[in-house]
Structure formats: C-alpha cells, structure tokens
Amino acid sequence: MKALFIGAGATYDCGMPLVWELTAEIRRWLTPEKLIAFNKNWKSQGGGWDQDVISCVVSLLENENLHYENIIGAIEVECSRERNQLKRQSYHAALGFLLQAVYGLLMERQVKNTGYAYWPRWKTFLQSRK
C-alpha cells in the first residue's frame, strides 16, 4: 500500500494559509464589535450566547499571543469545565460557530485554488521536492 502524506509546507504551496495567516483573517472578519452585534441579533431572535461566553471569546480573539487553534482549544476547555448547562450550551455554540468560520475560510481557499489539485501539477510539484 502506498500513501502520500501532505503537511503544512505542501498545503501552503497549494494556496492554503498557515496558522497565523488564518488567525489574522479570522480576526479581520470577526471583530469583537461584530461578534457582539451578532449576539445582539441572535438574542433578539430568541437565541444568543451567555454574556460571559461572549466576554471570553472576545478576550481570546483580542489576545495576540493565541492563534485560532489555541482559541478553539481554550473554548473547548471552558465548555468541558462549565457546570452551568446554559453556559455550557453557549460555549458549545461558540465552539461550533468558530469551527464553521474556519471551515468556511478554508473551503473558500480550496475552491479558489482548485487548479492546484490537478494531478499533472501535483506530479510536477512532487518531483520538484525530490
């Protein structure tokens, strides 16, 4: 059986962002003001997140020492630690929201870079790595 392992270097060459680049993209799109406005709108429709969860996510987004994987991990930890069921649901919703945002940004990149997936280009790329 043969397998091809592709790591960050290969995916970057194919147009996918590195962790800090994607983090910057997320922070440009999901500002604290926008997240608060989203939550206000969600609350007006009967949903929304607990204010403590919003404050936590905002502080994580504002912490320049954290990249998106750290932020997601921190929310997972808060979700698992929270004993209040409603807050736990809010953390879970925040986690899902951020995961969907990451998925959407990466999928957009992949769709825009489909030419890189064409086999002759990959074959040339792989041969150049030898």
PDB file of C-alpha atoms in Angstrom:
ATOM      1  CA  MET A   1       0.000   0.000   0.000  1.00  0.00           C
ATOM      2  CA  LYS A   2       1.276   3.453  -0.891  1.00  0.00           C
ATOM      3  CA  ALA A   3       0.327   6.639   0.878  1.00  0.00           C
ATOM      4  CA  LEU A   4       1.015  10.283   0.311  1.00  0.00           C
ATOM      5  CA  PHE A   5       1.366  12.447   3.402  1.00  0.00           C
ATOM      6  CA  ILE A   6       0.955  16.139   2.785  1.00  0.00           C
ATOM      7  CA  GLY A   7       1.936  18.537   5.519  1.00  0.00           C
ATOM      8  CA  ALA A   8       1.720  22.273   6.041  1.00  0.00           C
ATOM      9  CA  GLY A   9       4.501  23.009   3.568  1.00  0.00           C
ATOM     10  CA  ALA A  10       2.699  21.329   0.688  1.00  0.00           C
ATOM     11  CA  THR A  11      -0.686  22.781   1.545  1.00  0.00           C
ATOM     12  CA  TYR A  12       0.823  26.259   1.813  1.00  0.00           C
ATOM     13  CA  ASP A  13       2.307  25.849  -1.657  1.00  0.00           C
ATOM     14  CA  CYS A  14      -1.224  24.997  -2.790  1.00  0.00           C
ATOM     15  CA  GLY A  15      -2.644  28.262  -1.526  1.00  0.00           C
ATOM     16  CA  MET A  16      -3.761  27.257   1.955  1.00  0.00           C
ATOM     17  CA  PRO A  17      -2.854  29.607   4.820  1.00  0.00           C
ATOM     18  CA  LEU A  18      -0.504  28.917   7.677  1.00  0.00           C
ATOM     19  CA  VAL A  19      -1.924  29.088  11.205  1.00  0.00           C
ATOM     20  CA  TRP A  20      -1.052  32.739  11.869  1.00  0.00           C
ATOM     21  CA  GLU A  21      -2.289  33.855   8.450  1.00  0.00           C
ATOM     22  CA  LEU A  22      -5.649  32.180   9.004  1.00  0.00           C
ATOM     23  CA  THR A  23      -5.794  33.662  12.508  1.00  0.00           C
ATOM     24  CA  ALA A  24      -5.267  37.150  11.083  1.00  0.00           C
ATOM     25  CA  GLU A  25      -8.001  36.522   8.514  1.00  0.00           C
ATOM     26  CA  ILE A  26     -10.404  35.407  11.247  1.00  0.00           C
ATOM     27  CA  ARG A  27      -9.584  38.454  13.376  1.00  0.00           C
ATOM     28  CA  ARG A  28     -10.146  40.807  10.430  1.00  0.00           C
ATOM     29  CA  TRP A  29     -13.541  39.242   9.821  1.00  0.00           C
ATOM     30  CA  LEU A  30     -14.702  38.510  13.376  1.00  0.00           C
ATOM     31  CA  THR A  31     -14.062  41.678  15.319  1.00  0.00           C
ATOM     32  CA  PRO A  32     -15.315  41.983  18.900  1.00  0.00           C
ATOM     33  CA  GLU A  33     -17.833  44.584  17.727  1.00  0.00           C
ATOM     34  CA  LYS A  34     -19.156  42.247  15.050  1.00  0.00           C
ATOM     35  CA  LEU A  35     -19.424  39.321  17.479  1.00  0.00           C
ATOM     36  CA  ILE A  36     -21.331  41.485  19.969  1.00  0.00           C
ATOM     37  CA  ALA A  37     -23.649  42.683  17.172  1.00  0.00           C
ATOM     38  CA  PHE A  38     -24.204  39.084  16.021  1.00  0.00           C
ATOM     39  CA  ASN A  39     -25.094  38.076  19.564  1.00  0.00           C
ATOM     40  CA  LYS A  40     -27.476  41.008  19.979  1.00  0.00           C
ATOM     41  CA  ASN A  41     -29.247  39.939  16.795  1.00  0.00           C
ATOM     42  CA  TRP A  42     -29.330  36.275  17.875  1.00  0.00           C
ATOM     43  CA  LYS A  43     -30.782  37.292  21.248  1.00  0.00           C
ATOM     44  CA  SER A  44     -33.490  39.336  19.529  1.00  0.00           C
ATOM     45  CA  GLN A  45     -34.484  36.116  17.747  1.00  0.00           C
ATOM     46  CA  GLY A  46     -34.619  34.087  20.954  1.00  0.00           C
ATOM     47  CA  GLY A  47     -31.112  32.632  20.854  1.00  0.00           C
ATOM     48  CA  GLY A  48     -27.714  34.093  21.571  1.00  0.00           C
ATOM     49  CA  TRP A  49     -24.868  33.256  23.872  1.00  0.00           C
ATOM     50  CA  ASP A  50     -24.420  33.965  27.557  1.00  0.00           C
ATOM     51  CA  GLN A  51     -22.648  37.289  28.199  1.00  0.00           C
ATOM     52  CA  ASP A  52     -19.779  35.506  29.998  1.00  0.00           C
ATOM     53  CA  VAL A  53     -19.186  33.399  26.884  1.00  0.00           C
ATOM     54  CA  ILE A  54     -19.154  36.490  24.652  1.00  0.00           C
ATOM     55  CA  SER A  55     -16.656  38.145  27.019  1.00  0.00           C
ATOM     56  CA  CYS A  56     -14.465  35.026  26.988  1.00  0.00           C
ATOM     57  CA  VAL A  57     -14.466  34.718  23.184  1.00  0.00           C
ATOM     58  CA  VAL A  58     -13.774  38.441  22.768  1.00  0.00           C
ATOM     59  CA  SER A  59     -10.815  38.255  25.165  1.00  0.00           C
ATOM     60  CA  LEU A  60      -9.460  35.206  23.334  1.00  0.00           C
ATOM     61  CA  LEU A  61      -9.768  36.955  19.957  1.00  0.00           C
ATOM     62  CA  GLU A  62      -8.023  40.033  21.353  1.00  0.00           C
ATOM     63  CA  ASN A  63      -5.105  38.013  22.764  1.00  0.00           C
ATOM     64  CA  GLU A  64      -2.442  38.393  20.072  1.00  0.00           C
ATOM     65  CA  ASN A  65      -0.423  35.518  21.570  1.00  0.00           C
ATOM     66  CA  LEU A  66      -3.095  32.993  20.593  1.00  0.00           C
ATOM     67  CA  HIS A  67      -3.701  31.596  17.125  1.00  0.00           C
ATOM     68  CA  TYR A  68      -7.032  30.161  16.036  1.00  0.00           C
ATOM     69  CA  GLU A  69      -6.176  26.616  17.188  1.00  0.00           C
ATOM     70  CA  ASN A  70      -5.350  27.956  20.685  1.00  0.00           C
ATOM     71  CA  ILE A  71      -8.608  29.908  20.739  1.00  0.00           C
ATOM     72  CA  ILE A  72     -10.649  26.859  19.746  1.00  0.00           C
ATOM     73  CA  GLY A  73      -8.807  24.753  22.336  1.00  0.00           C
ATOM     74  CA  ALA A  74      -9.467  27.308  25.071  1.00  0.00           C
ATOM     75  CA  ILE A  75     -13.184  27.325  24.260  1.00  0.00           C
ATOM     76  CA  GLU A  76     -13.218  23.507  24.334  1.00  0.00           C
ATOM     77  CA  VAL A  77     -11.655  23.609  27.800  1.00  0.00           C
ATOM     78  CA  GLU A  78     -14.171  26.187  29.048  1.00  0.00           C
ATOM     79  CA  CYS A  79     -17.006  24.099  27.626  1.00  0.00           C
ATOM     80  CA  SER A  80     -15.816  20.976  29.403  1.00  0.00           C
ATOM     81  CA  ARG A  81     -15.268  22.817  32.708  1.00  0.00           C
ATOM     82  CA  GLU A  82     -18.586  24.663  32.767  1.00  0.00           C
ATOM     83  CA  ARG A  83     -21.167  23.121  35.116  1.00  0.00           C
ATOM     84  CA  ASN A  84     -23.995  25.509  34.305  1.00  0.00           C
ATOM     85  CA  GLN A  85     -25.891  23.801  31.471  1.00  0.00           C
ATOM     86  CA  LEU A  86     -26.982  27.029  29.749  1.00  0.00           C
ATOM     87  CA  LYS A  87     -23.464  28.460  29.765  1.00  0.00           C
ATOM     88  CA  ARG A  88     -22.102  25.126  28.594  1.00  0.00           C
ATOM     89  CA  GLN A  89     -24.528  25.243  25.653  1.00  0.00           C
ATOM     90  CA  SER A  90     -23.328  28.773  24.874  1.00  0.00           C
ATOM     91  CA  TYR A  91     -19.694  27.639  24.890  1.00  0.00           C
ATOM     92  CA  HIS A  92     -20.632  24.736  22.655  1.00  0.00           C
ATOM     93  CA  ALA A  93     -22.415  27.120  20.270  1.00  0.00           C
ATOM     94  CA  ALA A  94     -19.389  29.442  20.256  1.00  0.00           C
ATOM     95  CA  LEU A  95     -17.146  26.483  19.501  1.00  0.00           C
ATOM     96  CA  GLY A  96     -19.367  25.397  16.619  1.00  0.00           C
ATOM     97  CA  PHE A  97     -19.501  28.946  15.273  1.00  0.00           C
ATOM     98  CA  LEU A  98     -15.716  29.299  15.226  1.00  0.00           C
ATOM     99  CA  LEU A  99     -15.224  25.848  13.704  1.00  0.00           C
ATOM    100  CA  GLN A 100     -17.710  26.744  10.960  1.00  0.00           C
ATOM    101  CA  ALA A 101     -15.852  30.014  10.354  1.00  0.00           C
ATOM    102  CA  VAL A 102     -12.536  28.165   9.982  1.00  0.00           C
ATOM    103  CA  TYR A 103     -14.187  25.586   7.722  1.00  0.00           C
ATOM    104  CA  GLY A 104     -15.726  28.314   5.568  1.00  0.00           C
ATOM    105  CA  LEU A 105     -12.487  30.242   5.160  1.00  0.00           C
ATOM    106  CA  LEU A 106     -10.501  27.105   4.310  1.00  0.00           C
ATOM    107  CA  MET A 107     -13.169  25.841   1.915  1.00  0.00           C
ATOM    108  CA  GLU A 108     -13.202  29.184   0.137  1.00  0.00           C
ATOM    109  CA  ARG A 109      -9.436  28.966  -0.296  1.00  0.00           C
ATOM    110  CA  GLN A 110      -9.676  25.418  -1.569  1.00  0.00           C
ATOM    111  CA  VAL A 111     -12.353  26.293  -4.114  1.00  0.00           C
ATOM    112  CA  LYS A 112     -10.373  29.296  -5.339  1.00  0.00           C
ATOM    113  CA  ASN A 113      -7.254  27.132  -5.739  1.00  0.00           C
ATOM    114  CA  THR A 114      -8.701  24.064  -7.456  1.00  0.00           C
ATOM    115  CA  GLY A 115      -6.076  24.339 -10.184  1.00  0.00           C
ATOM    116  CA  TYR A 116      -3.501  23.147  -7.680  1.00  0.00           C
ATOM    117  CA  ALA A 117      -5.376  19.877  -7.276  1.00  0.00           C
ATOM    118  CA  TYR A 118      -4.917  18.950 -10.925  1.00  0.00           C
ATOM    119  CA  TRP A 119      -2.714  15.814 -10.992  1.00  0.00           C
ATOM    120  CA  PRO A 120      -0.069  16.870 -13.578  1.00  0.00           C
ATOM    121  CA  ARG A 121       0.609  19.963 -11.490  1.00  0.00           C
ATOM    122  CA  TRP A 122       0.881  17.822  -8.341  1.00  0.00           C
ATOM    123  CA  LYS A 123       3.155  15.372 -10.136  1.00  0.00           C
ATOM    124  CA  THR A 124       5.444  18.253 -11.153  1.00  0.00           C
ATOM    125  CA  PHE A 125       5.276  19.671  -7.626  1.00  0.00           C
ATOM    126  CA  LEU A 126       6.163  16.330  -6.026  1.00  0.00           C
ATOM    127  CA  GLN A 127       9.021  15.749  -8.437  1.00  0.00           C
ATOM    128  CA  SER A 128      10.427  19.193  -7.650  1.00  0.00           C
ATOM    129  CA  ARG A 129      10.553  18.236  -3.962  1.00  0.00           C
ATOM    130  CA  LYS A 130      12.925  15.298  -4.538  1.00  0.00           C
TER     131      LYS A 130
END
